[in-house]
Amino acid sequence: MQGMKKLGASAFALLYSLSARADYTFNFPDPVTPMALDTLHVHNKFMLITAVIFVVVLAIMIYSIVKHRHDKGYKAVVDKPPSTTVEIFWTLIPFVILLLIDFVIMGIPAYHSVVMMEDTRDQSTMVIKITGSQWRWQYEYLDGDAKGIKFVSNLATSNDQLNNKEEKGEHYLLEVDNPLVLPVGEKVRILMTASDVLHNWWVPQFGSSRVAVPGFIRETWVQVEKAGVYRGQCKELCGKGHGYMPVVVNAVSKEEFAAWAGKKQEEQKAAGDVKEMTKEELLAQGKTVYEKNCAVCHQVTGAGLPPAFPALTGSKIAVGPIFGADGKYQKDSHLDRVLNGKGVMPAWKATLNDTEIAAVITYERNALGNTASVDALVQPPQVKAARE
């Protein structure tokens, strides 16, 4: 009896906690794109058709069970041989009905939705390339007012929240440092790929998702009709950091988008002007870059997760020489690994700029328990020269 009371109390506590923390809904999120709205209409139509079929079949079953009960005195006819013609007839009738429903009543709207999803050409005003990497998104605007803008979007949830050292925020694991910005009402063609494994860029209110495949360019499109902030996630299992790869899209008016694009272009132009930095400046920026991009594998402390993700603390690469007598970086040096990658270590030369790479290398060589005796500082001009 005591055990039953404890079980009941546990069940009540579980249900209460779920109701307190979960946002229950019995429908799709509010659609904000034509594709999502069309998908919702098709879904509702299919659900109605399925419900009607379910009710009709269930009614026939209940009628047959009740009508032909033994206690009603019903006697099965066993003296009449079965008719092959009748059996074929009653097999074909349901088949034809379901065929009609599937290919006409349900097939036509489904075909319309699929065509809409695949049509990326009609009246697209902007093209954006999205690249998935473990575990972040890279956005590149290929034309329009924002042409040339390129940035990486990382999880912005703090490590203290991840480690339960502080209260979790409203958008826990669904917040980023650099959201994708789109103009309201504009059809945007999206080119999608990946640099390592399969990823899937998914925002529920957009009504579409597309698997990003390494070595291939896949297409979809988005036309947001309502301003707001929309959140999603990677929908393809992509490794240990899969749950830390959110998508955030900020849909703004055309005027706000133009202003944002102009400001972002100026910021990128300024970031491209490489210059010498002090050790303090490099360490401060390097810590930020490291925690956003490197800590998910090598950990905040630099301890790593061996053998897949080796420790940086005490690493021969992290404290060893970088440049040779001729001033050029050596193969398999710290700079070479960050620029070009090796094994599961991705190449960062297309993701981080010269200043960010110089800063994060300097940080790794002078923090995380390391004190490099040679090439302790790496300057942005050195990284720029290494690219050439």
mmCIF file of C-alpha atoms in Angstrom:
data_model
loop_
_atom_site.group_PDB
_atom_site.id
_atom_site.type_symbol
_atom_site.label_atom_id
_atom_site.label_comp_id
_atom_site.label_asym_id
_atom_site.label_seq_id
_atom_site.Cartn_x
_atom_site.Cartn_y
_atom_site.Cartn_z
ATOM 1 C CA MET A 1 0.000 0.000 0.000
ATOM 2 C CA GLN A 2 2.817 2.343 0.918
ATOM 3 C CA GLY A 3 4.508 1.541 -2.377
ATOM 4 C CA MET A 4 1.349 2.410 -4.323
ATOM 5 C CA LYS A 5 1.150 5.774 -2.540
ATOM 6 C CA LYS A 6 4.762 6.544 -3.444
ATOM 7 C CA LEU A 7 4.147 5.523 -7.067
ATOM 8 C CA GLY A 8 1.055 7.727 -7.239
ATOM 9 C CA ALA A 9 2.930 10.658 -5.733
ATOM 10 C CA SER A 10 5.777 10.206 -8.215
ATOM 11 C CA ALA A 11 3.366 10.067 -11.161
ATOM 12 C CA PHE A 12 1.607 13.224 -9.957
ATOM 13 C CA ALA A 13 4.906 15.061 -9.541
ATOM 14 C CA LEU A 14 6.012 14.011 -13.037
ATOM 15 C CA LEU A 15 2.790 15.157 -14.681
ATOM 16 C CA TYR A 16 2.813 18.414 -12.718
ATOM 17 C CA SER A 17 6.399 19.185 -13.696
ATOM 18 C CA LEU A 18 5.665 18.445 -17.361
ATOM 19 C CA SER A 19 2.648 20.728 -17.384
ATOM 20 C CA ALA A 20 4.683 23.461 -15.764
ATOM 21 C CA ARG A 21 7.601 23.288 -18.197
ATOM 22 C CA ALA A 22 5.989 22.277 -21.494
ATOM 23 C CA ASP A 23 3.993 24.372 -23.929
ATOM 24 C CA TYR A 24 1.343 21.960 -25.162
ATOM 25 C CA THR A 25 -0.290 22.504 -28.534
ATOM 26 C CA PHE A 26 -2.489 20.364 -30.763
ATOM 27 C CA ASN A 27 -1.638 22.057 -34.033
ATOM 28 C CA PHE A 28 1.257 23.360 -36.090
ATOM 29 C CA PRO A 29 3.028 26.579 -35.059
ATOM 30 C CA ASP A 30 1.477 29.653 -36.648
ATOM 31 C CA PRO A 31 2.625 29.598 -40.301
ATOM 32 C CA VAL A 32 4.493 32.702 -41.465
ATOM 33 C CA THR A 33 5.384 31.643 -45.017
ATOM 34 C CA PRO A 34 3.203 30.636 -47.997
ATOM 35 C CA MET A 35 4.802 27.184 -47.893
ATOM 36 C CA ALA A 36 3.950 26.684 -44.223
ATOM 37 C CA LEU A 37 0.375 27.876 -44.761
ATOM 38 C CA ASP A 38 -0.125 25.539 -47.712
ATOM 39 C CA THR A 39 1.370 22.644 -45.753
ATOM 40 C CA LEU A 40 -1.017 23.348 -42.866
ATOM 41 C CA HIS A 41 -4.049 23.385 -45.203
ATOM 42 C CA VAL A 42 -3.001 20.082 -46.786
ATOM 43 C CA HIS A 43 -2.398 18.560 -43.359
ATOM 44 C CA ASN A 44 -5.817 19.627 -42.092
ATOM 45 C CA LYS A 45 -7.519 18.304 -45.232
ATOM 46 C CA PHE A 46 -5.743 14.945 -44.926
ATOM 47 C CA MET A 47 -6.598 14.689 -41.257
ATOM 48 C CA LEU A 48 -10.277 15.309 -42.054
ATOM 49 C CA ILE A 49 -10.305 12.644 -44.760
ATOM 50 C CA THR A 50 -8.489 10.192 -42.479
ATOM 51 C CA ALA A 51 -10.934 10.927 -39.644
ATOM 52 C CA VAL A 52 -13.931 10.259 -41.915
ATOM 53 C CA ILE A 53 -12.436 6.940 -43.089
ATOM 54 C CA PHE A 54 -11.691 6.009 -39.480
ATOM 55 C CA VAL A 55 -15.240 6.800 -38.308
ATOM 56 C CA VAL A 56 -16.887 4.924 -41.203
ATOM 57 C CA VAL A 57 -14.723 1.804 -40.763
ATOM 58 C CA LEU A 58 -15.167 1.888 -36.976
ATOM 59 C CA ALA A 59 -18.950 2.266 -37.358
ATOM 60 C CA ILE A 60 -19.127 -0.738 -39.701
ATOM 61 C CA MET A 61 -17.046 -2.790 -37.258
ATOM 62 C CA ILE A 62 -19.200 -1.850 -34.269
ATOM 63 C CA TYR A 63 -22.407 -2.534 -36.228
ATOM 64 C CA SER A 64 -21.128 -5.950 -37.326
ATOM 65 C CA ILE A 65 -19.999 -6.890 -33.815
ATOM 66 C CA VAL A 66 -23.277 -5.834 -32.200
ATOM 67 C CA LYS A 67 -25.584 -7.161 -34.929
ATOM 68 C CA HIS A 68 -23.973 -10.559 -35.244
ATOM 69 C CA ARG A 69 -23.536 -11.421 -31.575
ATOM 70 C CA HIS A 70 -24.137 -14.998 -30.498
ATOM 71 C CA ASP A 71 -26.479 -13.953 -27.694
ATOM 72 C CA LYS A 72 -28.706 -12.295 -30.302
ATOM 73 C CA GLY A 73 -29.252 -15.698 -31.806
ATOM 74 C CA TYR A 74 -27.305 -14.997 -34.959
ATOM 75 C CA LYS A 75 -26.194 -18.119 -36.799
ATOM 76 C CA ALA A 76 -23.382 -18.088 -39.304
ATOM 77 C CA VAL A 77 -24.228 -19.419 -42.766
ATOM 78 C CA VAL A 78 -21.936 -22.392 -43.298
ATOM 79 C CA ASP A 79 -23.884 -24.494 -45.774
ATOM 80 C CA LYS A 80 -23.372 -22.059 -48.658
ATOM 81 C CA PRO A 81 -20.006 -22.312 -50.481
ATOM 82 C CA PRO A 82 -18.033 -19.038 -50.743
ATOM 83 C CA SER A 83 -18.226 -17.133 -54.019
ATOM 84 C CA THR A 84 -14.928 -16.157 -55.586
ATOM 85 C CA THR A 85 -16.661 -13.435 -57.597
ATOM 86 C CA VAL A 86 -18.185 -11.869 -54.480
ATOM 87 C CA GLU A 87 -14.852 -11.981 -52.645
ATOM 88 C CA ILE A 88 -13.037 -10.291 -55.543
ATOM 89 C CA PHE A 89 -15.793 -7.684 -55.787
ATOM 90 C CA TRP A 90 -15.613 -6.746 -52.081
ATOM 91 C CA THR A 91 -11.831 -6.643 -52.284
ATOM 92 C CA LEU A 92 -11.794 -4.319 -55.290
ATOM 93 C CA ILE A 93 -14.421 -1.881 -54.018
ATOM 94 C CA PRO A 94 -12.400 -0.657 -50.971
ATOM 95 C CA PHE A 95 -9.254 -0.673 -53.114
ATOM 96 C CA VAL A 96 -10.848 1.587 -55.754
ATOM 97 C CA ILE A 97 -12.279 3.914 -53.092
ATOM 98 C CA LEU A 98 -8.900 4.307 -51.362
ATOM 99 C CA LEU A 99 -7.170 4.683 -54.743
ATOM 100 C CA LEU A 100 -9.549 7.507 -55.626
ATOM 101 C CA ILE A 101 -8.966 9.194 -52.286
ATOM 102 C CA ASP A 102 -5.163 8.844 -52.426
ATOM 103 C CA PHE A 103 -4.541 9.899 -56.021
ATOM 104 C CA VAL A 104 -7.295 12.467 -56.562
ATOM 105 C CA ILE A 105 -8.648 13.914 -53.352
ATOM 106 C CA MET A 106 -5.278 13.783 -51.533
ATOM 107 C CA GLY A 107 -2.824 13.534 -54.419
ATOM 108 C CA ILE A 108 -3.673 16.801 -56.187
ATOM 109 C CA PRO A 109 -3.160 19.132 -53.173
ATOM 110 C CA ALA A 110 -0.061 17.158 -52.155
ATOM 111 C CA TYR A 111 1.367 17.562 -55.667
ATOM 112 C CA HIS A 112 0.713 21.305 -55.501
ATOM 113 C CA SER A 113 2.577 21.535 -52.192
ATOM 114 C CA VAL A 114 5.568 19.575 -53.471
ATOM 115 C CA VAL A 115 5.820 21.770 -56.583
ATOM 116 C CA MET A 116 5.655 24.878 -54.396
ATOM 117 C CA MET A 117 8.424 23.567 -52.139
ATOM 118 C CA GLU A 118 10.724 22.778 -55.041
ATOM 119 C CA ASP A 119 10.208 25.996 -57.017
ATOM 120 C CA THR A 120 13.118 28.224 -55.999
ATOM 121 C CA ARG A 121 13.267 30.207 -59.251
ATOM 122 C CA ASP A 122 10.048 32.193 -59.387
ATOM 123 C CA GLN A 123 10.574 35.832 -58.351
ATOM 124 C CA SER A 124 13.446 35.182 -55.937
ATOM 125 C CA THR A 125 14.989 38.519 -54.965
ATOM 126 C CA MET A 126 17.898 37.245 -52.918
ATOM 127 C CA VAL A 127 20.163 34.208 -52.679
ATOM 128 C CA ILE A 128 21.683 33.033 -49.390
ATOM 129 C CA LYS A 129 24.121 30.168 -48.962
ATOM 130 C CA ILE A 130 23.795 28.235 -45.691
ATOM 131 C CA THR A 131 26.591 25.889 -44.648
ATOM 132 C CA GLY A 132 26.157 23.505 -41.729
ATOM 133 C CA SER A 133 29.188 22.543 -39.668
ATOM 134 C CA GLN A 134 29.628 20.765 -36.356
ATOM 135 C CA TRP A 135 27.965 22.574 -34.605
ATOM 136 C CA ARG A 136 27.163 25.962 -36.105
ATOM 137 C CA TRP A 137 25.678 27.596 -39.192
ATOM 138 C CA GLN A 138 27.451 29.871 -41.647
ATOM 139 C CA TYR A 139 25.411 32.363 -43.668
ATOM 140 C CA GLU A 140 26.576 34.074 -46.854
ATOM 141 C CA TYR A 141 24.507 36.620 -48.798
ATOM 142 C CA LEU A 142 25.313 36.137 -52.495
ATOM 143 C CA ASP A 143 23.417 39.071 -54.007
ATOM 144 C CA GLY A 144 21.074 41.967 -53.268
ATOM 145 C CA ASP A 145 21.630 44.760 -50.747
ATOM 146 C CA ALA A 146 23.499 42.413 -48.414
ATOM 147 C CA LYS A 147 25.852 40.963 -51.033
ATOM 148 C CA GLY A 148 29.189 39.932 -49.542
ATOM 149 C CA ILE A 149 27.983 39.627 -45.945
ATOM 150 C CA LYS A 150 29.219 36.404 -44.403
ATOM 151 C CA PHE A 151 29.156 35.324 -40.776
ATOM 152 C CA VAL A 152 28.932 32.359 -38.428
ATOM 153 C CA SER A 153 26.006 31.773 -36.089
ATOM 154 C CA ASN A 154 26.871 30.011 -32.813
ATOM 155 C CA LEU A 155 24.892 28.959 -29.769
ATOM 156 C CA ALA A 156 24.727 31.877 -27.326
ATOM 157 C CA THR A 157 23.510 29.995 -24.239
ATOM 158 C CA SER A 158 26.143 30.421 -21.523
ATOM 159 C CA ASN A 159 28.231 27.566 -20.170
ATOM 160 C CA ASP A 160 26.909 28.308 -16.685
ATOM 161 C CA GLN A 161 23.389 27.538 -17.921
ATOM 162 C CA LEU A 162 24.582 24.388 -19.661
ATOM 163 C CA ASN A 163 26.258 23.229 -16.443
ATOM 164 C CA ASN A 164 23.269 24.156 -14.236
ATOM 165 C CA LYS A 165 25.240 26.859 -12.438
ATOM 166 C CA GLU A 166 22.630 29.506 -13.198
ATOM 167 C CA GLU A 167 18.949 29.590 -14.080
ATOM 168 C CA LYS A 168 18.143 28.661 -17.649
ATOM 169 C CA GLY A 169 16.918 31.521 -19.821
ATOM 170 C CA GLU A 170 13.680 31.785 -21.778
ATOM 171 C CA HIS A 171 15.335 30.667 -25.019
ATOM 172 C CA TYR A 172 17.655 28.057 -23.547
ATOM 173 C CA LEU A 173 19.545 26.290 -26.390
ATOM 174 C CA LEU A 174 17.546 28.344 -28.928
ATOM 175 C CA GLU A 175 19.615 31.546 -28.916
ATOM 176 C CA VAL A 176 22.552 32.556 -31.105
ATOM 177 C CA ASP A 177 25.122 35.324 -31.297
ATOM 178 C CA ASN A 178 24.442 36.163 -34.966
ATOM 179 C CA PRO A 179 20.908 35.482 -36.248
ATOM 180 C CA LEU A 180 20.058 35.291 -39.928
ATOM 181 C CA VAL A 181 18.275 38.498 -40.967
ATOM 182 C CA LEU A 182 15.639 38.428 -43.734
ATOM 183 C CA PRO A 183 13.380 41.121 -45.220
ATOM 184 C CA VAL A 184 9.641 40.589 -44.812
ATOM 185 C CA GLY A 185 7.730 39.818 -48.002
ATOM 186 C CA GLU A 186 10.788 38.954 -50.117
ATOM 187 C CA LYS A 187 11.234 35.493 -51.623
ATOM 188 C CA VAL A 188 14.699 34.276 -50.664
ATOM 189 C CA ARG A 189 16.351 31.399 -52.492
ATOM 190 C CA ILE A 190 18.470 29.280 -50.147
ATOM 191 C CA LEU A 191 21.430 27.158 -51.238
ATOM 192 C CA MET A 192 22.334 24.609 -48.605
ATOM 193 C CA THR A 193 25.393 22.449 -48.039
ATOM 194 C CA ALA A 194 27.532 21.047 -45.225
ATOM 195 C CA SER A 195 31.250 20.910 -44.534
ATOM 196 C CA ASP A 196 31.445 17.673 -42.543
ATOM 197 C CA VAL A 197 28.321 15.548 -41.884
ATOM 198 C CA LEU A 198 24.600 15.757 -42.644
ATOM 199 C CA HIS A 199 22.741 18.697 -41.118
ATOM 200 C CA ASN A 200 19.179 19.993 -41.515
ATOM 201 C CA TRP A 201 18.253 23.692 -41.330
ATOM 202 C CA TRP A 202 14.746 23.712 -39.848
ATOM 203 C CA VAL A 203 12.419 26.457 -38.605
ATOM 204 C CA PRO A 204 8.951 25.013 -37.788
ATOM 205 C CA GLN A 205 7.020 28.183 -38.682
ATOM 206 C CA PHE A 206 8.596 28.231 -42.163
ATOM 207 C CA GLY A 207 7.062 24.867 -43.069
ATOM 208 C CA SER A 208 10.103 23.405 -44.755
ATOM 209 C CA SER A 209 13.403 21.739 -44.031
ATOM 210 C CA ARG A 210 16.213 20.530 -46.196
ATOM 211 C CA VAL A 211 19.057 18.122 -45.429
ATOM 212 C CA ALA A 212 22.456 19.741 -45.998
ATOM 213 C CA VAL A 213 24.784 17.204 -47.619
ATOM 214 C CA PRO A 214 28.589 17.600 -47.776
ATOM 215 C CA GLY A 215 29.762 18.091 -51.345
ATOM 216 C CA PHE A 216 26.277 18.874 -52.691
ATOM 217 C CA ILE A 217 24.229 22.050 -53.079
ATOM 218 C CA ARG A 218 20.534 21.640 -52.229
ATOM 219 C CA GLU A 219 17.847 24.282 -52.659
ATOM 220 C CA THR A 220 14.801 25.594 -50.868
ATOM 221 C CA TRP A 221 13.187 28.992 -50.367
ATOM 222 C CA VAL A 222 11.676 31.194 -47.696
ATOM 223 C CA GLN A 223 9.277 34.112 -47.894
ATOM 224 C CA VAL A 224 8.460 35.404 -44.416
ATOM 225 C CA GLU A 225 5.200 37.367 -44.366
ATOM 226 C CA LYS A 226 5.277 38.544 -40.754
ATOM 227 C CA ALA A 227 8.030 40.375 -38.880
ATOM 228 C CA GLY A 228 9.401 38.631 -35.814
ATOM 229 C CA VAL A 229 12.052 36.308 -34.418
ATOM 230 C CA TYR A 230 11.700 32.662 -35.405
ATOM 231 C CA ARG A 231 13.646 29.824 -33.830
ATOM 232 C CA GLY A 232 14.500 26.332 -34.976
ATOM 233 C CA GLN A 233 17.198 23.682 -34.757
ATOM 234 C CA CYS A 234 19.291 21.266 -36.735
ATOM 235 C CA LYS A 235 16.916 18.372 -37.458
ATOM 236 C CA GLU A 236 19.515 15.798 -38.495
ATOM 237 C CA LEU A 237 21.516 13.882 -35.891
ATOM 238 C CA CYS A 238 25.007 15.288 -36.479
ATOM 239 C CA GLY A 239 27.161 14.294 -33.515
ATOM 240 C CA LYS A 240 27.626 15.069 -29.828
ATOM 241 C CA GLY A 241 26.801 18.757 -30.254
ATOM 242 C CA HIS A 242 23.606 18.171 -32.241
ATOM 243 C CA GLY A 243 21.457 19.722 -29.512
ATOM 244 C CA TYR A 244 23.599 22.870 -29.486
ATOM 245 C CA MET A 245 22.993 23.951 -33.084
ATOM 246 C CA PRO A 246 20.003 26.308 -33.050
ATOM 247 C CA VAL A 247 18.632 28.396 -35.906
ATOM 248 C CA VAL A 248 17.402 31.938 -35.261
ATOM 249 C CA VAL A 249 15.918 34.112 -38.005
ATOM 250 C CA ASN A 250 15.094 37.772 -37.491
ATOM 251 C CA ALA A 251 12.493 38.925 -40.060
ATOM 252 C CA VAL A 252 12.417 42.722 -40.400
ATOM 253 C CA SER A 253 10.999 45.351 -42.743
ATOM 254 C CA LYS A 254 12.813 46.106 -46.002
ATOM 255 C CA GLU A 255 13.995 49.442 -44.599
ATOM 256 C CA GLU A 256 15.395 47.816 -41.448
ATOM 257 C CA PHE A 257 17.047 45.121 -43.536
ATOM 258 C CA ALA A 258 18.769 47.679 -45.761
ATOM 259 C CA ALA A 259 20.046 49.534 -42.680
ATOM 260 C CA TRP A 260 21.284 46.288 -41.108
ATOM 261 C CA ALA A 261 23.016 45.248 -44.342
ATOM 262 C CA GLY A 262 24.830 48.582 -44.629
ATOM 263 C CA LYS A 263 26.017 48.410 -41.019
ATOM 264 C CA LYS A 264 27.130 44.785 -41.350
ATOM 265 C CA GLN A 265 29.090 45.518 -44.521
ATOM 266 C CA GLU A 266 30.911 48.336 -42.762
ATOM 267 C CA GLU A 267 31.741 46.037 -39.832
ATOM 268 C CA GLN A 268 33.119 43.362 -42.153
ATOM 269 C CA LYS A 269 35.165 45.927 -44.044
ATOM 270 C CA ALA A 270 36.672 47.148 -40.782
ATOM 271 C CA ALA A 271 37.378 43.570 -39.669
ATOM 272 C CA GLY A 272 39.212 42.957 -42.940
ATOM 273 C CA ASP A 273 41.740 45.707 -42.169
ATOM 274 C CA VAL A 274 44.281 43.606 -40.273
ATOM 275 C CA LYS A 275 46.670 45.286 -37.855
ATOM 276 C CA GLU A 276 48.996 44.452 -35.005
ATOM 277 C CA MET A 277 47.287 43.949 -31.636
ATOM 278 C CA THR A 278 48.494 43.889 -28.052
ATOM 279 C CA LYS A 279 48.654 40.646 -26.117
ATOM 280 C CA GLU A 280 45.741 41.746 -23.936
ATOM 281 C CA GLU A 281 43.592 42.523 -26.975
ATOM 282 C CA LEU A 282 44.400 39.174 -28.570
ATOM 283 C CA LEU A 283 43.647 37.244 -25.370
ATOM 284 C CA ALA A 284 40.341 39.030 -24.787
ATOM 285 C CA GLN A 285 39.061 38.434 -28.314
ATOM 286 C CA GLY A 286 40.579 34.939 -28.426
ATOM 287 C CA LYS A 287 38.676 33.884 -25.311
ATOM 288 C CA THR A 288 35.394 34.928 -26.959
ATOM 289 C CA VAL A 289 36.224 33.128 -30.211
ATOM 290 C CA TYR A 290 37.335 30.001 -28.354
ATOM 291 C CA GLU A 291 34.213 29.730 -26.205
ATOM 292 C CA LYS A 292 31.941 30.212 -29.227
ATOM 293 C CA ASN A 293 33.682 27.873 -31.637
ATOM 294 C CA CYS A 294 36.178 25.570 -29.937
ATOM 295 C CA ALA A 295 34.867 24.818 -26.451
ATOM 296 C CA VAL A 296 32.160 22.436 -27.676
ATOM 297 C CA CYS A 297 34.892 19.924 -28.597
ATOM 298 C CA HIS A 298 37.970 20.932 -26.599
ATOM 299 C CA GLN A 299 35.898 22.019 -23.556
ATOM 300 C CA VAL A 300 36.056 25.378 -21.811
ATOM 301 C CA THR A 301 39.036 24.256 -19.717
ATOM 302 C CA GLY A 302 40.964 22.875 -22.696
ATOM 303 C CA ALA A 303 40.777 19.326 -21.290
ATOM 304 C CA GLY A 304 39.092 18.012 -24.457
ATOM 305 C CA LEU A 305 37.238 14.716 -24.770
ATOM 306 C CA PRO A 306 39.958 12.215 -25.732
ATOM 307 C CA PRO A 307 40.440 10.356 -27.963
ATOM 308 C CA ALA A 308 37.981 12.048 -30.358
ATOM 309 C CA PHE A 309 38.750 15.600 -29.236
ATOM 310 C CA PRO A 310 42.275 15.834 -27.773
ATOM 311 C CA ALA A 311 43.161 18.174 -24.930
ATOM 312 C CA LEU A 312 44.755 21.526 -25.730
ATOM 313 C CA THR A 313 46.229 21.818 -22.254
ATOM 314 C CA GLY A 314 49.806 20.621 -22.523
ATOM 315 C CA SER A 315 49.422 19.845 -26.227
ATOM 316 C CA LYS A 316 52.674 19.817 -28.182
ATOM 317 C CA ILE A 317 50.922 21.603 -31.024
ATOM 318 C CA ALA A 318 49.527 24.313 -28.736
ATOM 319 C CA VAL A 319 52.948 25.170 -27.254
ATOM 320 C CA GLY A 320 55.256 24.130 -30.085
ATOM 321 C CA PRO A 321 56.799 26.352 -32.766
ATOM 322 C CA ILE A 322 54.622 27.757 -35.544
ATOM 323 C CA PHE A 323 56.971 29.629 -37.866
ATOM 324 C CA GLY A 324 60.187 28.415 -39.444
ATOM 325 C CA ALA A 325 63.416 30.313 -40.045
ATOM 326 C CA ASP A 326 61.961 31.713 -43.276
ATOM 327 C CA GLY A 327 58.996 33.207 -41.414
ATOM 328 C CA LYS A 328 56.470 30.834 -42.992
ATOM 329 C CA TYR A 329 54.234 28.619 -40.897
ATOM 330 C CA GLN A 330 55.216 24.967 -40.640
ATOM 331 C CA LYS A 331 53.107 21.997 -41.639
ATOM 332 C CA ASP A 332 51.136 20.492 -38.734
ATOM 333 C CA SER A 333 51.819 23.577 -36.629
ATOM 334 C CA HIS A 334 49.147 25.257 -34.520
ATOM 335 C CA LEU A 335 48.353 27.753 -37.294
ATOM 336 C CA ASP A 336 48.254 25.017 -39.946
ATOM 337 C CA ARG A 337 45.739 22.978 -37.910
ATOM 338 C CA VAL A 338 43.431 25.945 -37.364
ATOM 339 C CA LEU A 339 43.601 27.146 -40.958
ATOM 340 C CA ASN A 340 43.397 23.818 -42.771
ATOM 341 C CA GLY A 341 42.124 21.323 -40.204
ATOM 342 C CA LYS A 342 43.007 17.639 -39.967
ATOM 343 C CA GLY A 343 40.870 14.559 -39.356
ATOM 344 C CA VAL A 344 37.773 15.565 -37.387
ATOM 345 C CA MET A 345 39.261 19.021 -36.834
ATOM 346 C CA PRO A 346 37.529 21.331 -39.357
ATOM 347 C CA ALA A 347 39.320 23.974 -41.413
ATOM 348 C CA TRP A 348 38.558 27.451 -40.071
ATOM 349 C CA LYS A 349 40.104 29.607 -42.788
ATOM 350 C CA ALA A 350 36.755 30.061 -44.543
ATOM 351 C CA THR A 351 34.867 30.639 -41.305
ATOM 352 C CA LEU A 352 37.001 32.953 -39.149
ATOM 353 C CA ASN A 353 38.787 36.107 -40.286
ATOM 354 C CA ASP A 354 42.494 36.826 -39.809
ATOM 355 C CA THR A 355 42.006 38.682 -36.538
ATOM 356 C CA GLU A 356 39.830 35.945 -35.035
ATOM 357 C CA ILE A 357 42.279 33.181 -35.978
ATOM 358 C CA ALA A 358 45.247 35.114 -34.610
ATOM 359 C CA ALA A 359 43.357 35.855 -31.395
ATOM 360 C CA VAL A 360 42.160 32.304 -30.727
ATOM 361 C CA ILE A 361 45.597 30.792 -31.385
ATOM 362 C CA THR A 362 47.202 33.328 -29.044
ATOM 363 C CA TYR A 363 44.591 32.519 -26.402
ATOM 364 C CA GLU A 364 45.138 28.765 -26.691
ATOM 365 C CA ARG A 365 48.916 29.230 -26.359
ATOM 366 C CA ASN A 366 48.732 31.520 -23.325
ATOM 367 C CA ALA A 367 45.676 30.231 -21.449
ATOM 368 C CA LEU A 368 44.057 26.866 -20.678
ATOM 369 C CA GLY A 369 47.120 25.986 -18.601
ATOM 370 C CA ASN A 370 49.533 26.626 -21.482
ATOM 371 C CA THR A 371 52.530 28.984 -21.619
ATOM 372 C CA ALA A 372 54.169 28.851 -25.038
ATOM 373 C CA SER A 373 57.891 29.669 -24.972
ATOM 374 C CA VAL A 374 58.095 30.215 -28.742
ATOM 375 C CA ASP A 375 55.653 32.037 -31.028
ATOM 376 C CA ALA A 376 53.534 32.949 -28.016
ATOM 377 C CA LEU A 377 51.749 35.669 -29.974
ATOM 378 C CA VAL A 378 50.274 35.318 -33.453
ATOM 379 C CA GLN A 379 49.353 38.558 -35.193
ATOM 380 C CA PRO A 380 46.591 39.063 -37.817
ATOM 381 C CA PRO A 381 49.093 40.101 -40.542
ATOM 382 C CA GLN A 382 50.865 36.754 -40.047
ATOM 383 C CA VAL A 383 47.590 34.892 -40.561
ATOM 384 C CA LYS A 384 46.859 36.968 -43.657
ATOM 385 C CA ALA A 385 50.290 36.125 -45.078
ATOM 386 C CA ALA A 386 49.709 32.423 -44.316
ATOM 387 C CA ARG A 387 46.576 32.427 -46.457
ATOM 388 C CA GLU A 388 48.455 33.708 -49.498
#
